[in-house]
mmCIF file of C-alpha atoms and ligand atoms in Angstrom:
data_model
loop_
_atom_site.group_PDB
_atom_site.id
_atom_site.type_symbol
_atom_site.label_atom_id
_atom_site.label_comp_id
_atom_site.label_asym_id
_atom_site.label_seq_id
_atom_site.Cartn_x
_atom_site.Cartn_y
_atom_site.Cartn_z
ATOM 1 C CA UNK O 1 61.824 24.822 -55.367
ATOM 2 C CA UNK O 2 62.984 26.542 -58.503
ATOM 3 C CA UNK O 3 64.572 25.433 -61.672
ATOM 4 C CA UNK O 4 67.636 27.139 -63.059
ATOM 5 C CA UNK O 5 69.371 26.623 -66.326
ATOM 6 C CA UNK O 6 73.047 27.173 -66.952
ATOM 7 C CA UNK O 7 73.866 27.879 -70.575
ATOM 8 C CA UNK O 8 77.325 27.670 -72.127
ATOM 9 C CA UNK O 9 77.395 30.054 -75.053
ATOM 10 C CA UNK O 10 80.081 29.194 -77.584
ATOM 11 C CA UNK O 11 81.156 30.131 -81.064
ATOM 12 C CA UNK O 12 81.845 27.294 -83.480
ATOM 13 C CA UNK O 13 84.227 27.928 -86.386
ATOM 14 C CA UNK O 14 84.475 25.477 -89.276
ATOM 15 C CA UNK O 15 88.250 25.578 -89.326
ATOM 16 C CA UNK O 16 91.269 27.711 -88.473
ATOM 17 C CA UNK O 17 90.841 29.870 -91.593
ATOM 18 C CA UNK O 18 87.639 31.347 -90.075
ATOM 19 C CA UNK O 19 89.461 32.662 -86.995
ATOM 20 C CA UNK O 20 90.612 36.263 -86.590
ATOM 21 C CA UNK O 21 94.324 36.750 -87.200
ATOM 22 C CA UNK O 22 94.949 37.090 -83.424
ATOM 23 C CA UNK O 23 93.054 33.892 -82.667
ATOM 24 C CA UNK O 24 94.699 31.898 -85.437
ATOM 25 C CA UNK O 25 98.140 33.146 -84.362
ATOM 26 C CA UNK O 26 97.506 31.884 -80.811
ATOM 27 C CA UNK O 27 96.085 28.595 -82.093
ATOM 28 C CA UNK O 28 99.175 28.125 -84.236
ATOM 29 C CA UNK O 29 101.316 28.538 -81.123
ATOM 30 C CA UNK O 30 99.246 25.801 -79.446
ATOM 31 C CA UNK O 31 99.819 23.594 -82.493
ATOM 32 C CA UNK O 32 103.580 24.241 -82.333
ATOM 33 C CA UNK O 33 103.570 23.416 -78.610
ATOM 34 C CA UNK O 34 101.551 20.252 -79.302
ATOM 35 C CA UNK O 35 104.272 19.023 -81.649
ATOM 36 C CA UNK O 36 106.732 19.072 -78.747
ATOM 37 C CA UNK O 37 104.483 17.101 -76.350
ATOM 38 C CA UNK O 38 105.955 14.092 -74.576
ATOM 39 C CA UNK O 39 103.225 11.468 -74.865
ATOM 40 C CA UNK O 40 104.838 8.083 -75.602
ATOM 41 C CA UNK O 41 102.103 6.153 -73.740
ATOM 42 C CA UNK O 42 98.819 7.613 -74.963
ATOM 43 C CA UNK O 43 100.210 8.914 -78.260
ATOM 44 C CA UNK O 44 97.728 11.752 -77.730
ATOM 45 C CA UNK O 45 99.461 15.104 -78.069
ATOM 46 C CA UNK O 46 98.063 18.298 -76.607
ATOM 47 C CA UNK O 47 99.394 21.841 -76.876
ATOM 48 C CA UNK O 48 98.204 24.934 -75.025
ATOM 49 C CA UNK O 49 99.069 28.600 -75.564
ATOM 50 C CA UNK O 50 98.182 31.442 -73.226
ATOM 51 C CA UNK O 51 98.128 35.043 -74.376
ATOM 52 C CA UNK O 52 99.015 37.408 -71.531
ATOM 53 C CA UNK O 53 98.181 41.072 -71.136
ATOM 54 C CA UNK O 54 101.858 41.981 -71.603
ATOM 55 C CA UNK O 55 101.701 40.269 -75.036
ATOM 56 C CA UNK O 56 103.839 37.352 -73.906
ATOM 57 C CA UNK O 57 102.679 33.922 -75.036
ATOM 58 C CA UNK O 58 103.253 31.063 -72.616
ATOM 59 C CA UNK O 59 102.928 27.555 -74.000
ATOM 60 C CA UNK O 60 102.755 24.066 -72.570
ATOM 61 C CA UNK O 61 102.189 20.497 -73.675
ATOM 62 C CA UNK O 62 101.383 17.214 -72.001
ATOM 63 C CA UNK O 63 104.231 15.468 -70.241
ATOM 64 C CA UNK O 64 103.613 11.792 -69.602
ATOM 65 C CA UNK O 65 105.330 9.428 -67.190
ATOM 66 C CA UNK O 66 105.852 5.669 -66.989
ATOM 67 C CA UNK O 67 104.011 5.944 -63.679
ATOM 68 C CA UNK O 68 100.904 7.181 -65.500
ATOM 69 C CA UNK O 69 99.312 9.471 -62.870
ATOM 70 C CA UNK O 70 102.602 11.334 -62.516
ATOM 71 C CA UNK O 71 102.155 12.867 -65.963
ATOM 72 C CA UNK O 72 100.557 16.239 -66.553
ATOM 73 C CA UNK O 73 98.150 17.823 -69.054
ATOM 74 C CA UNK O 74 99.221 20.584 -71.431
ATOM 75 C CA UNK O 75 96.833 23.154 -69.967
ATOM 76 C CA UNK O 76 98.162 22.809 -66.444
ATOM 77 C CA UNK O 77 101.784 22.854 -67.621
ATOM 78 C CA UNK O 78 100.985 26.154 -69.396
ATOM 79 C CA UNK O 79 98.931 27.786 -66.630
ATOM 80 C CA UNK O 80 101.474 26.946 -63.934
ATOM 81 C CA UNK O 81 104.301 28.216 -66.125
ATOM 82 C CA UNK O 82 102.392 31.493 -66.563
ATOM 83 C CA UNK O 83 101.452 31.644 -62.868
ATOM 84 C CA UNK O 84 105.027 31.110 -61.770
ATOM 85 C CA UNK O 85 106.750 33.336 -64.331
ATOM 86 C CA UNK O 86 104.185 36.143 -64.549
ATOM 87 C CA UNK O 87 102.195 36.033 -61.305
ATOM 88 C CA UNK O 88 100.745 39.516 -61.741
ATOM 89 C CA UNK O 89 100.056 39.560 -65.470
ATOM 90 C CA UNK O 90 96.521 38.845 -66.600
ATOM 91 C CA UNK O 91 95.681 36.037 -69.002
ATOM 92 C CA UNK O 92 93.569 37.131 -71.950
ATOM 93 C CA UNK O 93 93.078 33.938 -73.897
ATOM 94 C CA UNK O 94 93.892 30.229 -74.015
ATOM 95 C CA UNK O 95 94.158 28.111 -77.171
ATOM 96 C CA UNK O 96 94.310 24.312 -77.160
ATOM 97 C CA UNK O 97 94.984 21.804 -79.926
ATOM 98 C CA UNK O 98 95.129 17.997 -79.721
ATOM 99 C CA UNK O 99 96.250 15.266 -82.111
ATOM 100 C CA UNK O 100 96.986 11.566 -82.020
ATOM 101 C CA UNK O 101 99.367 9.323 -83.897
ATOM 102 C CA UNK O 102 96.684 6.594 -83.790
ATOM 103 C CA UNK O 103 93.755 8.431 -85.400
ATOM 104 C CA UNK O 104 92.888 11.859 -86.790
ATOM 105 C CA UNK O 105 91.427 14.070 -84.088
ATOM 106 C CA UNK O 106 88.765 15.971 -85.994
ATOM 107 C CA UNK O 107 86.620 17.125 -83.057
ATOM 108 C CA UNK O 108 87.380 20.028 -80.724
ATOM 109 C CA UNK O 109 89.106 18.722 -77.560
ATOM 110 C CA UNK O 110 88.094 20.676 -74.483
ATOM 111 C CA UNK O 111 90.219 20.781 -71.331
ATOM 112 C CA UNK O 112 89.666 17.914 -68.889
ATOM 113 C CA UNK O 113 87.819 18.505 -65.627
ATOM 114 C CA UNK O 114 90.958 18.785 -63.510
ATOM 115 C CA UNK O 115 92.397 21.352 -65.933
ATOM 116 C CA UNK O 116 89.161 23.359 -65.863
ATOM 117 C CA UNK O 117 89.407 23.517 -62.072
ATOM 118 C CA UNK O 118 93.074 24.585 -62.203
ATOM 119 C CA UNK O 119 92.435 27.160 -64.925
ATOM 120 C CA UNK O 120 89.419 28.522 -63.074
ATOM 121 C CA UNK O 121 91.606 29.424 -60.075
ATOM 122 C CA UNK O 122 93.539 31.882 -62.252
ATOM 123 C CA UNK O 123 90.424 33.443 -63.741
ATOM 124 C CA UNK O 124 89.161 34.087 -60.224
ATOM 125 C CA UNK O 125 92.592 35.313 -59.093
ATOM 126 C CA UNK O 126 92.815 37.907 -61.855
ATOM 127 C CA UNK O 127 89.146 38.944 -61.487
ATOM 128 C CA UNK O 128 88.770 38.870 -65.247
ATOM 129 C CA UNK O 129 87.470 36.223 -67.610
ATOM 130 C CA UNK O 130 89.685 34.771 -70.282
ATOM 131 C CA UNK O 131 88.430 33.135 -73.448
ATOM 132 C CA UNK O 132 89.182 29.549 -74.389
ATOM 133 C CA UNK O 133 89.572 28.264 -77.949
ATOM 134 C CA UNK O 134 89.906 24.552 -78.572
ATOM 135 C CA UNK O 135 90.254 22.210 -81.502
ATOM 136 C CA UNK O 136 91.568 18.798 -82.485
ATOM 137 C CA UNK O 137 94.165 18.536 -85.199
ATOM 138 C CA UNK O 138 91.738 19.512 -87.963
ATOM 139 C CA UNK O 139 88.128 20.598 -88.172
ATOM 140 C CA UNK O 140 85.920 22.719 -85.993
ATOM 141 C CA UNK O 141 87.088 25.106 -83.316
ATOM 142 C CA UNK O 142 85.025 26.080 -80.292
ATOM 143 C CA UNK O 143 85.481 29.402 -78.537
ATOM 144 C CA UNK O 144 83.988 30.158 -75.139
ATOM 145 C CA UNK O 145 84.208 33.518 -73.425
ATOM 146 C CA UNK O 146 85.380 32.269 -70.037
ATOM 147 C CA UNK O 147 86.438 29.411 -67.829
ATOM 148 C CA UNK O 148 83.391 30.094 -65.773
ATOM 149 C CA UNK O 149 81.189 29.017 -68.674
ATOM 150 C CA UNK O 150 83.160 25.753 -68.995
ATOM 151 C CA UNK O 151 82.932 24.970 -65.299
ATOM 152 C CA UNK O 152 79.632 26.023 -63.782
ATOM 153 C CA UNK O 153 79.098 25.355 -60.071
ATOM 154 C CA UNK O 154 82.860 25.230 -59.603
ATOM 155 C CA UNK O 155 84.557 24.831 -56.260
ATOM 156 C CA UNK O 156 86.350 27.979 -55.127
ATOM 157 C CA UNK O 157 87.905 29.527 -52.047
ATOM 158 C CA UNK O 158 84.587 30.927 -50.861
ATOM 159 C CA UNK O 159 83.729 27.454 -49.539
ATOM 160 C CA UNK O 160 86.876 27.142 -47.412
HETATM 161 N N1 THU B 20 95.543 15.605 -71.870
HETATM 162 C C1 THU B 20 95.855 16.927 -71.861
HETATM 163 O O1 THU B 20 97.013 17.314 -72.014
HETATM 164 N N2 THU B 20 94.835 17.801 -71.659
HETATM 165 C C2 THU B 20 93.540 17.460 -71.468
HETATM 166 O O2 THU B 20 92.725 18.326 -71.190
HETATM 167 C C3 THU B 20 93.126 16.077 -71.624
HETATM 168 C C4 THU B 20 94.205 15.080 -71.706
HETATM 169 C C5 THU B 20 96.633 14.650 -72.038
HETATM 170 C C6 THU B 20 96.930 13.836 -70.799
HETATM 171 C C7 THU B 20 97.572 12.603 -71.379
HETATM 172 O O3 THU B 20 98.944 12.832 -71.571
HETATM 173 C C8 THU B 20 96.908 12.466 -72.756
HETATM 174 O O4 THU B 20 96.315 13.721 -73.041
HETATM 175 C C9 THU B 20 95.833 11.383 -72.811
HETATM 176 O O5 THU B 20 94.885 11.552 -71.813
#
């Protein structure tokens, strides 16, 4: 028997003003995308922005549905948009922002488990990590270097 320890290194920024200009520009695109989310049921609005190697920025936001499970998270809307429009262009970075019309979201909101799995597929596909920045509406921002660090022991095609 042996014990292993998986660490998730992350940078924590106090607010958006501490980010580099590139990072804050991408986060602002996530915020803009968040404002166009369709979330009449949860009233929880999420925006995601992906920076691609060709300098394109692909955004997405959550799209809800009266049949609740038929809705989709912002991160998967964005990653599938990028995967379908730019299948051979690498993703360099993802920024996520979340807000609510019920309360102030002042903690960083990381991608849900299903989104981590979907995002991880593209990191593996492109054989290159991409960093993930996430925040609420205000307050701290967390930055991790890869999807891999957000989803240790992930399921991948090697098991199939
Ligand atoms: N949501 C996202 O868009 N991304 C996540 O990672 C977590 C949750 C959305 C789904 C739903 O529309 C709303 O937030 C509340 O769960």
